[in-house]
């Protein structure tokens, strides 16, 4: 018998597709408002936040597209795990965009230090406050999905960084009004850029862990191997591999050497039940082998 990795409801991002769609509409609409206000007011903090909102739109759109494409079967038959990894690549795109925005803000801020600029704080306050409201609404929508999907988490962190940017815009406007120090606008923009960079690096670590096929977070390979060795009828365990295909979809492959005279069928059922119920791995390919089988020893890696 054969089976395939076709469309399924198992990947975590699919459940939050509508949230991403609403987020794209809200953030995209407000980006235009903030860009115009930034150009009119001359505020680097506002323009940096607008740039980050533009990155939000791209990231959210990519995340949304990934949830749609991931559910489609691979028509050429070559992608045997389907398109689920697209969600991870969308999260990687979010990382690259966040780093790009952080670098752009940093360069602009450094160039502006020491120069005379005039910033109109009126539009900064109004647009910053409105942007904060929009970002908070989107954050509330994406918060649940960020715990379940790396793809949604990338979008969530993008919007979180933009929320901080809105707070920075409001803070800069208030401080400029109180002190008259225009340099505050540049300092706040640089601080927002630094925060974006840190969040990008943290997300990058998670993405690279998945792409590097490391064991899923919270699963100890040694503990899994010990549990499999304890299954009745198992004489030995080897070639255990654990990895994450995409958020919410952990995969395992393992070879079990069956004791002489033991029925491999109940051993197979018990091993799959253990992986599913104790470790949350629903897709496990378990190969049972007789004790006198030595073919695996001939493999060089």
Short mmCIF file of C-alpha atoms in Angstrom, two decimals:
data_model
loop_
_atom_site.label_atom_id
_atom_site.label_comp_id
_atom_site.label_asym_id
_atom_site.label_seq_id
_atom_site.Cartn_x
_atom_site.Cartn_y
_atom_site.Cartn_z
CA UNK A 1 0.00 0.00 0.00
CA UNK A 2 1.11 3.56 -0.66
CA UNK A 3 0.01 6.93 0.59
CA UNK A 4 0.86 10.50 -0.26
CA UNK A 5 1.32 13.86 1.44
CA UNK A 6 -1.46 15.62 -0.36
CA UNK A 7 -3.75 18.38 0.88
CA UNK A 8 -4.59 18.13 4.53
CA UNK A 9 -5.85 20.21 7.37
CA UNK A 10 -2.91 19.17 9.50
CA UNK A 11 -0.60 22.13 8.98
CA UNK A 12 -1.18 24.82 11.55
CA UNK A 13 -1.17 27.83 9.21
CA UNK A 14 -4.33 26.78 7.33
CA UNK A 15 -6.55 27.39 10.36
CA UNK A 16 -5.48 31.03 10.51
CA UNK A 17 -5.75 31.94 6.82
CA UNK A 18 -8.67 34.32 7.28
CA UNK A 19 -6.78 36.19 10.01
CA UNK A 20 -3.88 36.75 7.64
CA UNK A 21 -6.25 38.02 4.95
CA UNK A 22 -7.84 40.59 7.28
CA UNK A 23 -4.39 41.62 8.48
CA UNK A 24 -3.18 42.23 4.90
CA UNK A 25 -6.17 44.50 4.21
CA UNK A 26 -5.81 46.51 7.44
CA UNK A 27 -2.02 46.92 7.30
CA UNK A 28 -1.99 47.61 3.55
CA UNK A 29 -4.59 50.37 3.85
CA UNK A 30 -2.85 52.08 6.73
CA UNK A 31 0.57 51.85 5.06
CA UNK A 32 -0.58 54.34 2.42
CA UNK A 33 -1.85 56.71 5.12
CA UNK A 34 1.38 56.54 7.10
CA UNK A 35 3.63 56.96 4.07
CA UNK A 36 1.85 60.15 3.01
CA UNK A 37 1.90 61.51 6.56
CA UNK A 38 5.61 60.71 6.91
CA UNK A 39 6.50 62.53 3.71
CA UNK A 40 4.42 65.56 4.69
CA UNK A 41 5.71 65.76 8.29
CA UNK A 42 9.38 65.00 7.55
CA UNK A 43 9.51 62.46 10.41
CA UNK A 44 12.09 59.68 9.99
CA UNK A 45 10.40 57.74 12.78
CA UNK A 46 7.11 57.89 10.88
CA UNK A 47 8.77 57.00 7.58
CA UNK A 48 10.64 54.12 9.19
CA UNK A 49 7.36 52.85 10.59
CA UNK A 50 5.78 53.20 7.14
CA UNK A 51 8.66 51.24 5.65
CA UNK A 52 8.11 48.58 8.23
CA UNK A 53 4.41 48.51 7.41
CA UNK A 54 5.33 47.97 3.76
CA UNK A 55 7.43 45.02 4.91
CA UNK A 56 4.42 43.84 6.92
CA UNK A 57 2.26 43.85 3.79
CA UNK A 58 4.80 41.79 1.83
CA UNK A 59 5.35 39.38 4.73
CA UNK A 60 1.65 38.92 5.47
CA UNK A 61 0.86 38.41 1.79
CA UNK A 62 3.63 35.81 1.49
CA UNK A 63 2.39 34.08 4.65
CA UNK A 64 -1.15 34.04 3.29
CA UNK A 65 -0.03 32.69 -0.08
CA UNK A 66 2.03 30.01 1.66
CA UNK A 67 -0.97 28.71 3.60
CA UNK A 68 -2.90 28.40 0.32
CA UNK A 69 -0.11 26.79 -1.70
CA UNK A 70 0.93 24.46 1.11
CA UNK A 71 -2.49 22.80 0.99
CA UNK A 72 -2.19 22.01 -2.71
CA UNK A 73 -0.74 18.69 -3.86
CA UNK A 74 2.61 18.66 -5.66
CA UNK A 75 1.44 17.94 -9.21
CA UNK A 76 4.83 16.88 -10.58
CA UNK A 77 5.14 14.09 -8.01
CA UNK A 78 8.71 15.07 -7.13
CA UNK A 79 7.94 16.91 -3.90
CA UNK A 80 7.02 13.82 -1.95
CA UNK A 81 6.18 15.79 1.20
CA UNK A 82 3.94 18.18 -0.71
CA UNK A 83 4.28 21.97 -0.45
CA UNK A 84 4.14 22.29 3.33
CA UNK A 85 7.67 23.71 3.58
CA UNK A 86 6.49 26.85 1.76
CA UNK A 87 5.24 28.15 5.10
CA UNK A 88 8.74 27.88 6.54
CA UNK A 89 10.21 29.69 3.55
CA UNK A 90 7.59 32.43 4.04
CA UNK A 91 8.87 32.83 7.61
CA UNK A 92 12.41 33.05 6.23
CA UNK A 93 11.24 35.81 3.87
CA UNK A 94 9.87 37.66 6.90
CA UNK A 95 13.32 37.43 8.49
CA UNK A 96 15.05 38.85 5.42
CA UNK A 97 12.54 41.69 5.10
CA UNK A 98 12.85 42.59 8.78
CA UNK A 99 16.64 42.69 8.52
CA UNK A 100 16.40 44.82 5.39
CA UNK A 101 14.07 47.31 7.08
CA UNK A 102 16.31 47.44 10.17
CA UNK A 103 19.38 48.12 8.01
CA UNK A 104 17.60 50.82 5.99
CA UNK A 105 16.37 52.60 9.12
CA UNK A 106 19.81 52.38 10.69
CA UNK A 107 21.59 53.84 7.66
CA UNK A 108 19.08 56.68 7.31
CA UNK A 109 19.26 57.46 11.02
CA UNK A 110 23.06 57.59 11.11
CA UNK A 111 23.15 59.87 8.06
CA UNK A 112 20.63 62.20 9.66
CA UNK A 113 22.52 62.58 12.96
CA UNK A 114 24.04 66.04 13.23
CA UNK A 115 21.88 67.59 10.52
CA UNK A 116 19.18 70.21 11.01
CA UNK A 117 15.70 68.85 10.35
CA UNK A 118 12.17 70.08 11.04
CA UNK A 119 9.52 67.60 12.09
CA UNK A 120 5.80 68.36 12.21
CA UNK A 121 4.57 66.59 15.33
CA UNK A 122 0.85 66.99 14.62
CA UNK A 123 0.62 64.32 11.90
CA UNK A 124 3.07 62.17 13.87
CA UNK A 125 0.75 62.01 16.88
CA UNK A 126 -2.43 61.37 14.92
CA UNK A 127 -1.00 58.77 12.53
CA UNK A 128 1.08 57.14 15.25
CA UNK A 129 -2.01 56.68 17.43
CA UNK A 130 -4.08 55.33 14.56
CA UNK A 131 -1.26 53.00 13.56
CA UNK A 132 -1.03 51.71 17.10
CA UNK A 133 -4.73 50.84 17.09
CA UNK A 134 -4.48 49.03 13.74
CA UNK A 135 -1.41 47.07 14.84
CA UNK A 136 -2.98 46.06 18.15
CA UNK A 137 -6.06 44.75 16.35
CA UNK A 138 -3.90 42.68 13.99
CA UNK A 139 -1.75 41.41 16.88
CA UNK A 140 -4.82 40.17 18.72
CA UNK A 141 -5.96 38.32 15.60
CA UNK A 142 -2.59 36.66 14.98
CA UNK A 143 -1.59 35.92 18.58
CA UNK A 144 -3.20 32.48 18.74
CA UNK A 145 -1.79 31.41 15.39
CA UNK A 146 1.71 32.56 16.36
CA UNK A 147 1.82 29.82 19.01
CA UNK A 148 0.97 27.12 16.47
CA UNK A 149 2.52 28.13 13.14
CA UNK A 150 6.05 29.35 12.39
CA UNK A 151 4.66 31.07 9.31
CA UNK A 152 2.05 33.00 11.31
CA UNK A 153 4.65 33.68 13.98
CA UNK A 154 6.84 35.42 11.40
CA UNK A 155 3.92 37.63 10.43
CA UNK A 156 3.06 38.22 14.11
CA UNK A 157 6.61 39.34 14.94
CA UNK A 158 6.58 41.67 11.95
CA UNK A 159 3.42 43.35 13.23
CA UNK A 160 4.77 43.34 16.81
CA UNK A 161 7.84 45.24 15.67
CA UNK A 162 5.59 47.65 13.79
CA UNK A 163 3.51 48.15 16.95
CA UNK A 164 6.67 49.21 18.75
CA UNK A 165 7.34 51.55 15.86
CA UNK A 166 3.95 53.20 16.36
CA UNK A 167 4.70 53.61 20.07
CA UNK A 168 8.05 55.12 19.10
CA UNK A 169 6.40 57.58 16.75
CA UNK A 170 4.02 58.75 19.49
CA UNK A 171 6.86 58.99 22.02
CA UNK A 172 9.04 60.95 19.61
CA UNK A 173 6.23 63.39 18.83
CA UNK A 174 5.54 64.01 22.52
CA UNK A 175 9.22 64.50 23.40
CA UNK A 176 9.79 66.86 20.48
CA UNK A 177 6.83 68.96 21.56
CA UNK A 178 8.09 69.07 25.14
CA UNK A 179 11.79 69.65 24.45
CA UNK A 180 12.00 70.94 20.88
CA UNK A 181 14.87 68.48 20.29
CA UNK A 182 14.41 67.19 16.73
CA UNK A 183 17.13 64.59 17.24
CA UNK A 184 14.62 62.56 19.28
CA UNK A 185 12.93 61.55 16.03
CA UNK A 186 16.18 60.03 14.74
CA UNK A 187 17.03 58.32 18.03
CA UNK A 188 13.60 56.68 18.22
CA UNK A 189 13.90 55.51 14.62
CA UNK A 190 17.28 53.91 15.38
CA UNK A 191 15.87 52.20 18.49
CA UNK A 192 12.98 50.76 16.46
CA UNK A 193 15.45 49.52 13.84
CA UNK A 194 17.52 47.77 16.52
CA UNK A 195 14.44 46.06 17.96
CA UNK A 196 13.40 44.83 14.51
CA UNK A 197 16.87 43.35 13.96
CA UNK A 198 16.80 41.47 17.26
CA UNK A 199 13.37 39.98 16.57
CA UNK A 200 14.52 38.96 13.08
CA UNK A 201 17.54 37.11 14.47
CA UNK A 202 15.41 35.23 17.01
CA UNK A 203 12.94 34.15 14.33
CA UNK A 204 15.82 33.19 12.02
CA UNK A 205 17.11 30.74 14.64
CA UNK A 206 13.76 28.95 14.67
CA UNK A 207 13.51 28.89 10.88
CA UNK A 208 17.04 27.54 10.45
CA UNK A 209 16.34 24.88 13.09
CA UNK A 210 13.47 23.60 10.93
CA UNK A 211 15.35 23.89 7.64
CA UNK A 212 18.37 22.19 9.25
CA UNK A 213 16.10 19.22 10.10
CA UNK A 214 16.89 19.34 13.81
CA UNK A 215 14.69 17.40 16.21
CA UNK A 216 11.43 19.25 16.96
CA UNK A 217 11.44 21.55 19.97
CA UNK A 218 10.38 19.74 23.12
CA UNK A 219 11.24 16.27 21.80
CA UNK A 220 14.39 14.56 23.10
CA UNK A 221 15.64 11.97 20.56
CA UNK A 222 17.34 9.96 23.31
CA UNK A 223 14.12 9.77 25.30
CA UNK A 224 12.23 8.66 22.20
CA UNK A 225 14.81 5.95 21.49
CA UNK A 226 14.68 4.68 25.07
CA UNK A 227 10.88 4.54 24.97
CA UNK A 228 10.95 2.57 21.71
CA UNK A 229 13.49 0.11 23.17
CA UNK A 230 11.04 -0.53 26.00
CA UNK A 231 8.27 -1.62 23.62
CA UNK A 232 7.47 -5.32 24.01
CA UNK A 233 9.14 -7.36 21.30
CA UNK A 234 11.80 -4.75 20.38
CA UNK A 235 15.40 -6.01 20.55
CA UNK A 236 17.15 -2.93 19.15
CA UNK A 237 16.50 0.55 17.69
CA UNK A 238 18.55 2.30 15.04
CA UNK A 239 18.31 4.98 12.33
CA UNK A 240 15.93 7.15 14.36
CA UNK A 241 15.30 10.48 12.63
CA UNK A 242 13.02 13.24 13.95
CA UNK A 243 12.28 16.53 12.25
CA UNK A 244 9.63 19.18 11.63
CA UNK A 245 8.13 19.41 8.16
CA UNK A 246 6.24 22.61 8.94
CA UNK A 247 4.62 24.01 12.06
CA UNK A 248 2.39 21.41 13.68
CA UNK A 249 3.67 18.56 11.49
CA UNK A 250 6.43 16.51 13.12
CA UNK A 251 7.81 13.49 11.28
CA UNK A 252 9.79 10.42 12.37
CA UNK A 253 11.46 7.45 10.72
CA UNK A 254 12.98 4.56 12.66
CA UNK A 255 14.10 0.95 12.27
CA UNK A 256 13.08 -1.55 14.97
CA UNK A 257 14.79 -4.91 15.29
CA UNK A 258 12.17 -7.41 16.45
CA UNK A 259 13.01 -10.14 18.93
CA UNK A 260 13.18 -13.65 17.51
CA UNK A 261 9.73 -15.22 17.49
CA UNK A 262 7.91 -11.91 18.14
CA UNK A 263 5.03 -10.83 15.89
CA UNK A 264 6.11 -7.57 14.13
CA UNK A 265 2.54 -6.35 13.66
CA UNK A 266 1.77 -5.49 17.32
CA UNK A 267 5.31 -4.10 17.65
CA UNK A 268 4.59 -1.74 14.75
CA UNK A 269 1.23 -0.67 16.22
CA UNK A 270 2.70 -0.10 19.69
CA UNK A 271 5.61 1.96 18.33
CA UNK A 272 3.36 4.19 16.23
CA UNK A 273 0.96 4.67 19.14
CA UNK A 274 3.87 5.62 21.41
CA UNK A 275 5.18 8.21 18.97
CA UNK A 276 1.71 9.65 18.41
CA UNK A 277 0.36 9.71 21.97
CA UNK A 278 3.49 10.45 23.98
CA UNK A 279 5.44 12.67 21.58
CA UNK A 280 2.79 14.11 19.25
CA UNK A 281 4.31 12.58 16.11
CA UNK A 282 1.42 11.41 13.98
CA UNK A 283 3.40 10.72 10.82
CA UNK A 284 5.94 8.03 11.62
CA UNK A 285 7.48 5.57 9.20
CA UNK A 286 8.49 2.52 11.24
CA UNK A 287 10.44 -0.31 9.67
CA UNK A 288 10.50 -3.62 11.53
CA UNK A 289 13.38 -6.01 10.89
CA UNK A 290 14.13 -9.59 11.96
CA UNK A 291 17.05 -10.03 14.33
CA UNK A 292 19.15 -11.72 11.63
CA UNK A 293 18.78 -8.83 9.16
CA UNK A 294 22.04 -6.95 8.58
CA UNK A 295 21.33 -4.93 5.43
CA UNK A 296 21.26 -1.60 7.31
CA UNK A 297 24.86 -2.17 8.45
CA UNK A 298 26.01 -1.93 4.84
CA UNK A 299 24.82 1.71 4.54
CA UNK A 300 27.74 4.11 4.91
CA UNK A 301 25.90 7.05 6.47
#
